[in-house]
Amino acid sequence: MESTMARDAGRKPISRRLALGAVAGITATGVLASFGPVHAAEAKTMRVYKSPTCGCCERWVDYLRASGWTVEVVNLQDVSSIKKQVGLLPQLAACHTAIADGYVIEGHVPLPAIEKLVTERPDVHGIAVPGMPQDSPGMRGGGVQDVLAFTRDGQTHLYTRVAG
């Protein structure tokens, strides 16, 4: 029977540095794999451009935050400038403009439509609830909203109809 010493005589011992590096690498791989990719639908972050004096915009932000979204508010004296920058069609304009996961969200869009947008990731520039419907989130709420999708070249279509 061959002794352990004779069997291991031709092998070099593993250095402490190499052993610790291997353990650290395996541990880091497991930790990173447990997080997986993070998308906006999971992160739920949005930037909202609004007038500092608009109460309904602030209520819409509160509505999003109450549903777990992290919202950065940018108050502007002239909200029309951001609408031009993001390429919003004038007929889709409302009182505030938001950006989430690269999409433009215009007006009092109900949360289910926003979550559908960032989850499904359709080939559109954004979604909008034009004007200021009195039964939309941030206003009185509770109404059913027609949410329009729009492309960069100006095409629009009904994206979804949801309660807000």
mmCIF file of C-alpha atoms in Angstrom:
data_model
loop_
_atom_site.group_PDB
_atom_site.id
_atom_site.type_symbol
_atom_site.label_atom_id
_atom_site.label_comp_id
_atom_site.label_asym_id
_atom_site.label_seq_id
_atom_site.Cartn_x
_atom_site.Cartn_y
_atom_site.Cartn_z
ATOM 1 C CA MET A 1 0.000 0.000 0.000
ATOM 2 C CA GLU A 2 1.427 3.333 -1.038
ATOM 3 C CA SER A 3 1.850 5.911 1.712
ATOM 4 C CA THR A 4 0.233 9.333 1.526
ATOM 5 C CA MET A 5 3.684 10.938 1.693
ATOM 6 C CA ALA A 6 4.957 9.009 -1.302
ATOM 7 C CA ARG A 7 1.801 9.669 -3.303
ATOM 8 C CA ASP A 8 1.954 13.457 -2.668
ATOM 9 C CA ALA A 9 5.738 13.753 -3.154
ATOM 10 C CA GLY A 10 5.463 14.940 -6.781
ATOM 11 C CA ARG A 11 2.845 17.637 -6.093
ATOM 12 C CA LYS A 12 3.528 21.225 -5.145
ATOM 13 C CA PRO A 13 1.649 22.546 -2.125
ATOM 14 C CA ILE A 14 -1.078 25.134 -2.770
ATOM 15 C CA SER A 15 -0.087 28.566 -1.540
ATOM 16 C CA ARG A 16 -2.276 30.302 1.016
ATOM 17 C CA ARG A 17 -2.774 33.197 -1.419
ATOM 18 C CA LEU A 18 -4.052 30.882 -4.160
ATOM 19 C CA ALA A 19 -6.405 29.068 -1.775
ATOM 20 C CA LEU A 20 -7.848 32.313 -0.394
ATOM 21 C CA GLY A 21 -8.226 33.713 -3.914
ATOM 22 C CA ALA A 22 -10.137 30.627 -5.040
ATOM 23 C CA VAL A 23 -12.485 30.789 -2.051
ATOM 24 C CA ALA A 24 -13.066 34.535 -2.578
ATOM 25 C CA GLY A 25 -13.742 34.017 -6.291
ATOM 26 C CA ILE A 26 -16.259 31.250 -5.696
ATOM 27 C CA THR A 27 -17.999 33.298 -2.992
ATOM 28 C CA ALA A 28 -18.162 36.439 -5.159
ATOM 29 C CA THR A 29 -19.572 34.478 -8.088
ATOM 30 C CA GLY A 30 -22.355 33.098 -5.903
ATOM 31 C CA VAL A 31 -23.212 36.497 -4.445
ATOM 32 C CA LEU A 32 -23.314 38.234 -7.836
ATOM 33 C CA ALA A 33 -25.371 35.451 -9.395
ATOM 34 C CA SER A 34 -27.968 35.795 -6.648
ATOM 35 C CA PHE A 35 -28.657 39.411 -7.653
ATOM 36 C CA GLY A 36 -29.177 38.815 -11.372
ATOM 37 C CA PRO A 37 -29.759 41.704 -13.804
ATOM 38 C CA VAL A 38 -31.644 44.724 -12.476
ATOM 39 C CA HIS A 39 -34.203 46.335 -14.757
ATOM 40 C CA ALA A 40 -36.254 49.467 -14.158
ATOM 41 C CA ALA A 41 -39.353 47.364 -13.662
ATOM 42 C CA GLU A 42 -37.622 45.888 -10.620
ATOM 43 C CA ALA A 43 -35.825 49.050 -9.536
ATOM 44 C CA LYS A 44 -38.903 51.263 -10.042
ATOM 45 C CA THR A 45 -37.141 54.585 -10.532
ATOM 46 C CA MET A 46 -38.400 57.649 -12.360
ATOM 47 C CA ARG A 47 -37.539 61.319 -12.871
ATOM 48 C CA VAL A 48 -40.480 63.727 -13.018
ATOM 49 C CA TYR A 49 -40.251 67.233 -14.509
ATOM 50 C CA LYS A 50 -42.988 69.523 -13.221
ATOM 51 C CA SER A 51 -43.865 73.043 -12.183
ATOM 52 C CA PRO A 52 -43.056 73.790 -8.529
ATOM 53 C CA THR A 53 -46.586 75.150 -8.059
ATOM 54 C CA CYS A 54 -48.554 72.226 -9.516
ATOM 55 C CA GLY A 55 -50.384 70.368 -6.751
ATOM 56 C CA CYS A 56 -51.811 67.633 -8.970
ATOM 57 C CA CYS A 57 -48.306 66.761 -10.193
ATOM 58 C CA GLU A 58 -47.151 66.436 -6.594
ATOM 59 C CA ARG A 59 -50.118 64.164 -5.816
ATOM 60 C CA TRP A 60 -49.205 61.991 -8.837
ATOM 61 C CA VAL A 61 -45.636 61.704 -7.485
ATOM 62 C CA ASP A 62 -47.072 60.723 -4.069
ATOM 63 C CA TYR A 63 -49.234 58.095 -5.808
ATOM 64 C CA LEU A 64 -46.105 56.566 -7.407
ATOM 65 C CA ARG A 65 -44.085 56.674 -4.196
ATOM 66 C CA ALA A 66 -46.917 55.000 -2.258
ATOM 67 C CA SER A 67 -46.619 52.116 -4.733
ATOM 68 C CA GLY A 68 -42.898 51.663 -4.105
ATOM 69 C CA TRP A 69 -41.402 53.826 -6.835
ATOM 70 C CA THR A 70 -38.378 56.017 -6.186
ATOM 71 C CA VAL A 71 -39.143 59.368 -7.795
ATOM 72 C CA GLU A 72 -36.718 62.222 -8.353
ATOM 73 C CA VAL A 73 -38.579 65.492 -8.862
ATOM 74 C CA VAL A 74 -37.112 68.264 -11.014
ATOM 75 C CA ASN A 75 -39.044 71.522 -10.652
ATOM 76 C CA LEU A 76 -38.950 73.740 -13.738
ATOM 77 C CA GLN A 77 -40.457 77.161 -14.299
ATOM 78 C CA ASP A 78 -40.989 76.245 -17.971
ATOM 79 C CA VAL A 79 -42.013 72.603 -18.436
ATOM 80 C CA SER A 80 -42.477 73.104 -22.187
ATOM 81 C CA SER A 81 -38.689 73.039 -22.629
ATOM 82 C CA ILE A 82 -38.392 69.442 -21.385
ATOM 83 C CA LYS A 83 -41.330 68.399 -23.572
ATOM 84 C CA LYS A 84 -39.462 69.740 -26.621
ATOM 85 C CA GLN A 85 -36.209 68.080 -25.536
ATOM 86 C CA VAL A 86 -37.821 64.642 -25.288
ATOM 87 C CA GLY A 87 -39.695 65.047 -28.580
ATOM 88 C CA LEU A 88 -43.221 65.085 -27.198
ATOM 89 C CA LEU A 89 -45.974 65.915 -29.671
ATOM 90 C CA PRO A 90 -47.961 69.017 -28.601
ATOM 91 C CA GLN A 91 -51.290 67.152 -28.803
ATOM 92 C CA LEU A 92 -50.045 64.678 -26.142
ATOM 93 C CA ALA A 93 -48.946 67.335 -23.645
ATOM 94 C CA ALA A 94 -50.072 67.374 -20.033
ATOM 95 C CA CYS A 95 -48.819 69.139 -16.925
ATOM 96 C CA HIS A 96 -45.749 66.990 -16.162
ATOM 97 C CA THR A 97 -43.268 64.814 -18.036
ATOM 98 C CA ALA A 98 -41.461 61.809 -16.600
ATOM 99 C CA ILE A 99 -38.680 59.514 -17.737
ATOM 100 C CA ALA A 100 -38.512 55.875 -16.624
ATOM 101 C CA ASP A 101 -36.218 53.249 -18.116
ATOM 102 C CA GLY A 102 -35.642 55.419 -21.190
ATOM 103 C CA TYR A 103 -39.354 55.946 -21.870
ATOM 104 C CA VAL A 104 -41.237 59.253 -21.784
ATOM 105 C CA ILE A 105 -44.323 59.195 -19.567
ATOM 106 C CA GLU A 106 -46.538 62.211 -20.112
ATOM 107 C CA GLY A 107 -49.281 63.288 -17.768
ATOM 108 C CA HIS A 108 -51.380 61.473 -15.192
ATOM 109 C CA VAL A 109 -50.652 57.964 -16.445
ATOM 110 C CA PRO A 110 -51.993 55.233 -14.128
ATOM 111 C CA LEU A 111 -49.396 53.000 -12.513
ATOM 112 C CA PRO A 112 -50.544 49.741 -14.186
ATOM 113 C CA ALA A 113 -49.780 51.288 -17.600
ATOM 114 C CA ILE A 114 -46.305 52.410 -16.466
ATOM 115 C CA GLU A 115 -45.475 48.993 -15.064
ATOM 116 C CA LYS A 116 -46.727 47.340 -18.252
ATOM 117 C CA LEU A 117 -44.476 49.665 -20.283
ATOM 118 C CA VAL A 118 -41.258 48.994 -18.367
ATOM 119 C CA THR A 119 -41.972 45.260 -18.128
ATOM 120 C CA GLU A 120 -43.006 44.593 -21.735
ATOM 121 C CA ARG A 121 -40.561 47.137 -23.254
ATOM 122 C CA PRO A 122 -42.491 47.826 -26.487
ATOM 123 C CA ASP A 123 -40.858 49.641 -29.393
ATOM 124 C CA VAL A 124 -42.343 53.053 -28.569
ATOM 125 C CA HIS A 125 -40.925 56.372 -27.403
ATOM 126 C CA GLY A 126 -43.377 56.681 -24.536
ATOM 127 C CA ILE A 127 -46.933 56.736 -23.244
ATOM 128 C CA ALA A 128 -49.289 59.580 -22.414
ATOM 129 C CA VAL A 129 -52.594 60.585 -20.901
ATOM 130 C CA PRO A 130 -53.006 63.973 -22.619
ATOM 131 C CA GLY A 131 -54.470 66.943 -20.801
ATOM 132 C CA MET A 132 -55.617 66.722 -17.200
ATOM 133 C CA PRO A 133 -58.487 64.227 -16.899
ATOM 134 C CA GLN A 134 -60.294 64.914 -13.623
ATOM 135 C CA ASP A 135 -60.622 61.206 -12.761
ATOM 136 C CA SER A 136 -56.932 60.342 -13.267
ATOM 137 C CA PRO A 137 -54.281 59.586 -10.611
ATOM 138 C CA GLY A 138 -53.146 62.825 -8.987
ATOM 139 C CA MET A 139 -56.494 64.414 -9.693
ATOM 140 C CA ARG A 140 -59.573 62.737 -8.151
ATOM 141 C CA GLY A 141 -58.515 59.303 -9.407
ATOM 142 C CA GLY A 142 -60.654 56.238 -9.849
ATOM 143 C CA GLY A 143 -61.494 56.699 -13.510
ATOM 144 C CA VAL A 144 -60.581 54.568 -16.483
ATOM 145 C CA GLN A 145 -57.893 56.163 -18.651
ATOM 146 C CA ASP A 146 -57.038 55.641 -22.300
ATOM 147 C CA VAL A 147 -53.248 55.548 -22.356
ATOM 148 C CA LEU A 148 -51.718 56.360 -25.721
ATOM 149 C CA ALA A 149 -48.364 55.075 -26.954
ATOM 150 C CA PHE A 150 -46.304 57.226 -29.289
ATOM 151 C CA THR A 151 -43.248 56.737 -31.458
ATOM 152 C CA ARG A 152 -40.429 59.153 -32.235
ATOM 153 C CA ASP A 153 -41.863 59.771 -35.694
ATOM 154 C CA GLY A 154 -45.230 60.912 -34.325
ATOM 155 C CA GLN A 155 -47.388 57.818 -34.664
ATOM 156 C CA THR A 156 -49.840 57.202 -31.827
ATOM 157 C CA HIS A 157 -52.105 54.325 -30.874
ATOM 158 C CA LEU A 158 -54.114 53.146 -27.892
ATOM 159 C CA TYR A 159 -51.630 51.337 -25.656
ATOM 160 C CA THR A 160 -53.960 50.269 -22.878
ATOM 161 C CA ARG A 161 -57.105 51.258 -21.020
ATOM 162 C CA VAL A 162 -56.681 51.079 -17.241
ATOM 163 C CA ALA A 163 -58.197 52.349 -14.020
ATOM 164 C CA GLY A 164 -56.140 54.770 -12.030
#
